[in-house]
Short mmCIF file of C-alpha atoms in Angstrom, two decimals:
data_model
loop_
_atom_site.label_atom_id
_atom_site.label_comp_id
_atom_site.label_asym_id
_atom_site.label_seq_id
_atom_site.Cartn_x
_atom_site.Cartn_y
_atom_site.Cartn_z
CA GLY A 133 91.76 12.49 169.17
CA ALA A 134 93.15 15.31 167.06
CA VAL A 135 89.92 15.32 164.72
CA VAL A 136 88.83 17.89 162.17
CA SER A 137 86.22 17.69 160.21
CA GLN A 138 85.07 19.83 156.85
CA HIS A 139 81.69 20.67 155.18
CA PRO A 140 80.51 20.51 153.00
CA SER A 141 83.08 16.97 151.17
CA ARG A 142 81.61 18.11 147.64
CA VAL A 143 80.54 20.98 146.12
CA ILE A 144 79.42 22.11 142.80
CA CYS A 145 78.37 25.45 142.42
CA LYS A 146 77.88 28.11 139.37
CA SER A 147 80.23 30.54 137.65
CA GLY A 148 80.31 33.60 140.01
CA THR A 149 78.31 32.39 143.37
CA SER A 150 80.86 32.10 146.76
CA VAL A 151 80.62 29.26 148.48
CA LYS A 152 81.47 28.43 151.89
CA ILE A 153 84.11 25.60 153.54
CA GLU A 154 83.90 25.33 157.13
CA CYS A 155 86.75 23.85 158.36
CA ARG A 156 86.21 22.53 162.87
CA SER A 157 88.23 21.23 165.31
CA LEU A 158 86.27 18.55 166.80
CA ASP A 159 88.74 17.61 169.92
CA PHE A 160 91.13 20.40 170.17
CA GLN A 161 91.43 24.22 170.66
CA ALA A 162 93.22 24.78 167.05
CA THR A 163 94.65 28.42 167.46
CA THR A 164 96.14 27.89 163.81
CA MET A 165 94.32 26.94 160.82
CA PHE A 166 96.03 26.47 157.40
CA TRP A 167 94.23 25.92 153.69
CA TYR A 168 95.47 24.19 150.85
CA ARG A 169 94.52 23.46 147.49
CA GLN A 170 95.43 20.07 146.23
CA PHE A 171 95.83 19.78 142.28
CA PRO A 172 95.13 15.74 140.36
CA LYS A 173 98.46 14.12 141.48
CA GLN A 174 100.31 16.51 142.79
CA SER A 175 101.23 18.19 146.82
CA LEU A 176 99.74 19.96 148.96
CA MET A 177 99.65 23.90 148.08
CA LEU A 178 99.92 25.94 151.02
CA MET A 179 97.06 29.38 150.75
CA ALA A 180 96.65 30.62 153.77
CA THR A 181 97.57 30.61 157.70
CA SER A 182 95.38 32.02 159.91
CA ASN A 183 95.30 32.38 163.61
CA GLU A 184 92.31 32.18 165.86
CA GLY A 185 91.39 36.37 166.10
CA SER A 186 93.78 37.42 163.06
CA LYS A 187 94.19 38.50 159.82
CA ALA A 188 95.12 35.57 157.98
CA THR A 189 98.87 34.99 155.57
CA TYR A 190 98.03 34.40 152.14
CA GLU A 191 100.92 33.02 150.11
CA GLN A 192 102.24 34.65 147.06
CA GLY A 193 100.53 34.72 144.80
CA VAL A 194 97.17 33.62 146.58
CA GLU A 195 93.85 36.41 145.94
CA LYS A 196 92.81 37.60 149.41
CA ASP A 197 89.78 38.65 148.11
CA LYS A 198 89.09 35.74 146.54
CA PHE A 199 89.21 33.47 149.01
CA LEU A 200 88.37 35.16 152.21
CA ILE A 201 90.01 33.32 155.01
CA ASN A 202 87.99 33.77 159.02
CA HIS A 203 88.90 32.12 161.92
CA ALA A 204 86.88 33.45 164.35
CA SER A 205 87.32 30.75 167.24
CA LEU A 206 89.49 28.17 168.14
CA THR A 207 88.06 25.47 166.61
CA LEU A 208 86.45 27.40 163.28
CA SER A 209 88.21 28.85 160.30
CA THR A 210 86.35 29.48 157.12
CA LEU A 211 87.28 29.54 153.95
CA THR A 212 85.01 32.08 151.11
CA VAL A 213 85.67 31.56 147.56
CA THR A 214 84.10 34.19 145.88
CA SER A 215 82.79 35.13 142.44
CA ALA A 216 83.70 31.20 141.55
CA HIS A 217 85.34 30.56 138.34
CA PRO A 218 85.70 27.05 136.49
CA GLU A 219 89.69 27.65 137.30
CA ASP A 220 88.92 27.86 141.31
CA SER A 221 87.67 23.20 140.57
CA SER A 222 89.48 21.77 142.71
CA PHE A 223 90.00 19.96 146.11
CA TYR A 224 90.60 22.58 149.36
CA ILE A 225 91.62 20.72 152.95
CA CYS A 226 92.27 21.97 155.62
CA SER A 227 94.94 21.68 158.73
CA ALA A 228 94.97 23.10 162.34
CA ARG A 229 97.40 22.70 164.69
CA SER A 230 97.01 23.59 168.96
CA GLN A 231 99.41 26.18 170.59
CA GLY A 232 102.68 25.17 170.67
CA ALA A 233 102.80 22.15 169.03
CA SER A 234 104.04 21.33 166.18
CA GLU A 235 101.46 17.87 164.55
CA GLN A 236 99.31 19.20 162.23
CA TYR A 237 95.95 17.37 161.63
CA PHE A 238 93.59 17.58 158.37
CA GLY A 239 90.66 17.67 157.65
CA PRO A 240 88.75 15.32 154.96
CA GLY A 241 88.93 17.71 152.16
CA THR A 242 86.30 19.99 150.20
CA ARG A 243 86.31 19.02 146.26
CA LEU A 244 84.77 21.88 144.74
CA THR A 245 83.50 21.70 140.95
CA VAL A 246 82.61 24.92 139.18
CA THR A 247 80.44 25.09 136.20
CA GLY B 126 112.97 29.68 152.45
CA GLU B 127 112.36 25.47 152.40
CA ASN B 128 112.40 23.32 150.11
CA VAL B 129 112.08 19.93 150.33
CA GLU B 130 113.04 16.83 147.30
CA GLN B 131 110.87 13.64 147.52
CA HIS B 132 112.01 11.08 144.78
CA PRO B 133 111.58 8.79 143.23
CA SER B 134 107.96 9.82 142.22
CA THR B 135 106.45 6.42 142.67
CA LEU B 136 108.19 2.71 144.36
CA SER B 137 106.70 -0.21 143.72
CA VAL B 138 107.72 -3.79 146.08
CA GLN B 139 106.15 -6.92 146.72
CA GLU B 140 104.22 -7.60 149.52
CA GLY B 141 106.27 -8.06 152.58
CA ASP B 142 109.16 -6.52 151.22
CA SER B 143 110.07 -2.78 153.07
CA ALA B 144 110.26 -0.06 151.19
CA VAL B 145 112.32 2.79 152.04
CA ILE B 146 111.94 6.20 150.92
CA LYS B 147 114.09 9.34 150.90
CA CYS B 148 114.02 13.01 151.30
CA THR B 149 116.16 16.15 151.59
CA TYR B 150 115.47 19.55 152.86
CA SER B 151 116.65 22.77 152.22
CA ASP B 152 117.20 24.85 155.42
CA SER B 153 119.35 23.94 158.20
CA ALA B 154 117.23 25.53 160.47
CA SER B 155 114.22 22.91 160.30
CA ASN B 156 113.82 20.72 163.10
CA TYR B 157 110.54 18.78 162.69
CA PHE B 158 109.85 16.50 159.59
CA PRO B 159 106.55 14.67 159.64
CA TRP B 160 105.29 12.56 156.92
CA TYR B 161 102.01 11.97 155.56
CA LYS B 162 99.92 8.80 154.05
CA GLN B 163 97.24 9.87 151.64
CA GLU B 164 94.99 7.25 149.99
CA LEU B 165 92.82 8.70 147.08
CA GLY B 166 90.14 10.61 148.01
CA LYS B 167 90.99 10.95 151.32
CA ARG B 168 92.85 13.33 154.00
CA PRO B 169 96.13 13.24 154.87
CA GLN B 170 96.98 11.58 157.73
CA LEU B 171 100.00 12.08 160.14
CA ILE B 172 102.15 8.20 160.07
CA ILE B 173 104.92 8.98 161.87
CA ASP B 174 106.92 12.58 162.89
CA ILE B 175 110.66 13.14 164.21
CA ARG B 176 112.23 16.17 165.34
CA SER B 177 116.03 17.47 164.95
CA ASN B 178 117.21 16.17 168.79
CA VAL B 179 116.77 12.51 167.75
CA GLY B 180 117.98 10.65 164.77
CA GLU B 181 115.78 7.69 164.79
CA LYS B 182 112.19 6.98 166.05
CA LYS B 183 109.80 4.05 165.50
CA ASP B 184 105.99 2.38 165.63
CA GLN B 185 105.54 -0.86 164.61
CA ARG B 186 106.49 -1.85 161.07
CA ILE B 187 106.67 2.43 160.57
CA ALA B 188 110.77 4.00 161.12
CA VAL B 189 111.53 7.24 160.43
CA THR B 190 115.91 8.05 160.38
CA LEU B 191 117.09 11.75 160.74
CA ASN B 192 120.57 12.74 159.30
CA LYS B 193 120.88 16.51 160.34
CA THR B 194 123.94 17.27 158.66
CA ALA B 195 122.98 15.78 154.86
CA LYS B 196 120.10 17.97 155.87
CA HIS B 197 117.94 14.69 155.02
CA PHE B 198 115.30 12.06 156.69
CA SER B 199 113.38 8.58 154.88
CA LEU B 200 110.95 6.97 156.10
CA HIS B 201 110.94 2.80 156.44
CA ILE B 202 107.80 0.75 156.21
CA THR B 203 108.85 -3.27 156.61
CA GLU B 204 106.99 -6.00 156.43
CA THR B 205 104.39 -3.97 153.56
CA GLN B 206 101.27 -4.60 152.44
CA PRO B 207 98.47 -4.12 150.00
CA GLU B 208 96.59 -1.07 152.22
CA ASP B 209 100.42 0.37 152.95
CA SER B 210 99.58 1.50 148.51
CA ALA B 211 99.08 5.43 148.80
CA VAL B 212 101.31 8.94 148.33
CA TYR B 213 103.17 9.26 150.17
CA PHE B 214 104.37 13.07 151.65
CA CYS B 215 107.71 14.10 153.50
CA ALA B 216 107.43 17.61 155.14
CA ALA B 217 110.05 19.63 157.02
CA SER B 218 109.42 22.99 159.23
CA MET B 219 110.72 24.92 161.98
CA SER B 220 109.32 25.36 165.62
CA GLY B 221 107.57 28.73 166.45
CA ALA B 222 104.02 30.32 166.03
CA ASN B 223 104.54 31.25 162.52
CA SER B 224 105.97 27.96 161.01
CA LYS B 225 104.21 25.72 158.82
CA LEU B 226 105.19 23.03 156.95
CA THR B 227 107.17 22.67 153.61
CA PHE B 228 105.49 19.49 151.92
CA GLY B 229 107.94 16.88 148.75
CA LYS B 230 106.14 16.29 145.85
CA GLY B 231 104.73 12.86 147.19
CA ILE B 232 105.48 9.54 146.20
CA THR B 233 102.99 6.66 145.19
CA LEU B 234 103.76 3.54 146.92
CA SER B 235 102.15 0.63 145.46
CA VAL B 236 102.89 -2.57 147.21
CA ARG B 237 101.96 -5.46 144.88
CA PRO B 238 100.42 -8.58 146.44
#
């Protein structure tokens, strides 16, 4: 149990375009989903927390108008990187947690390359 | 806010030996401490966790110990195997709907065959 999927696994886009990444909990209801960014050989940097049906809470320094997060259902959250630039190239990982639980389960990540 | 420190950044052990990875945290209100294993290019996998009402938890070759007074917790891997080679992250959080994990910087464990 506790399987989280993420799509796409890899995406290459041109500078100025937008990219949407999906995160799904496959076998449980995720009342809370988290979006992280990870640079090579570094730890996980939390970008935002999203609760189903509510606006996302962004960490300090993360532009909410650039990284749009939608958590429309208990099994799906999306991250849209708008007007992508090469510096947005990174590994984006989501995680999901069910109501009342402490455990977070991670998706497989999305490798974004902006050319 | 919470601060989680993880040292050293790398650890190399001989296959069959034990490995111990230590983390410290700063917020005494934290009560949940998971450990994640991440292989190159893959997702972090939850391998074991402990809550503050327990001092030790074991799962086959893996164990975690917690010292609330000193605010540190450790991951113990016995009989290490080459497939244990990965980056290990510790984390800490409080309870509640608005809680979030604070991660350490990670340690790269290498198990020499």
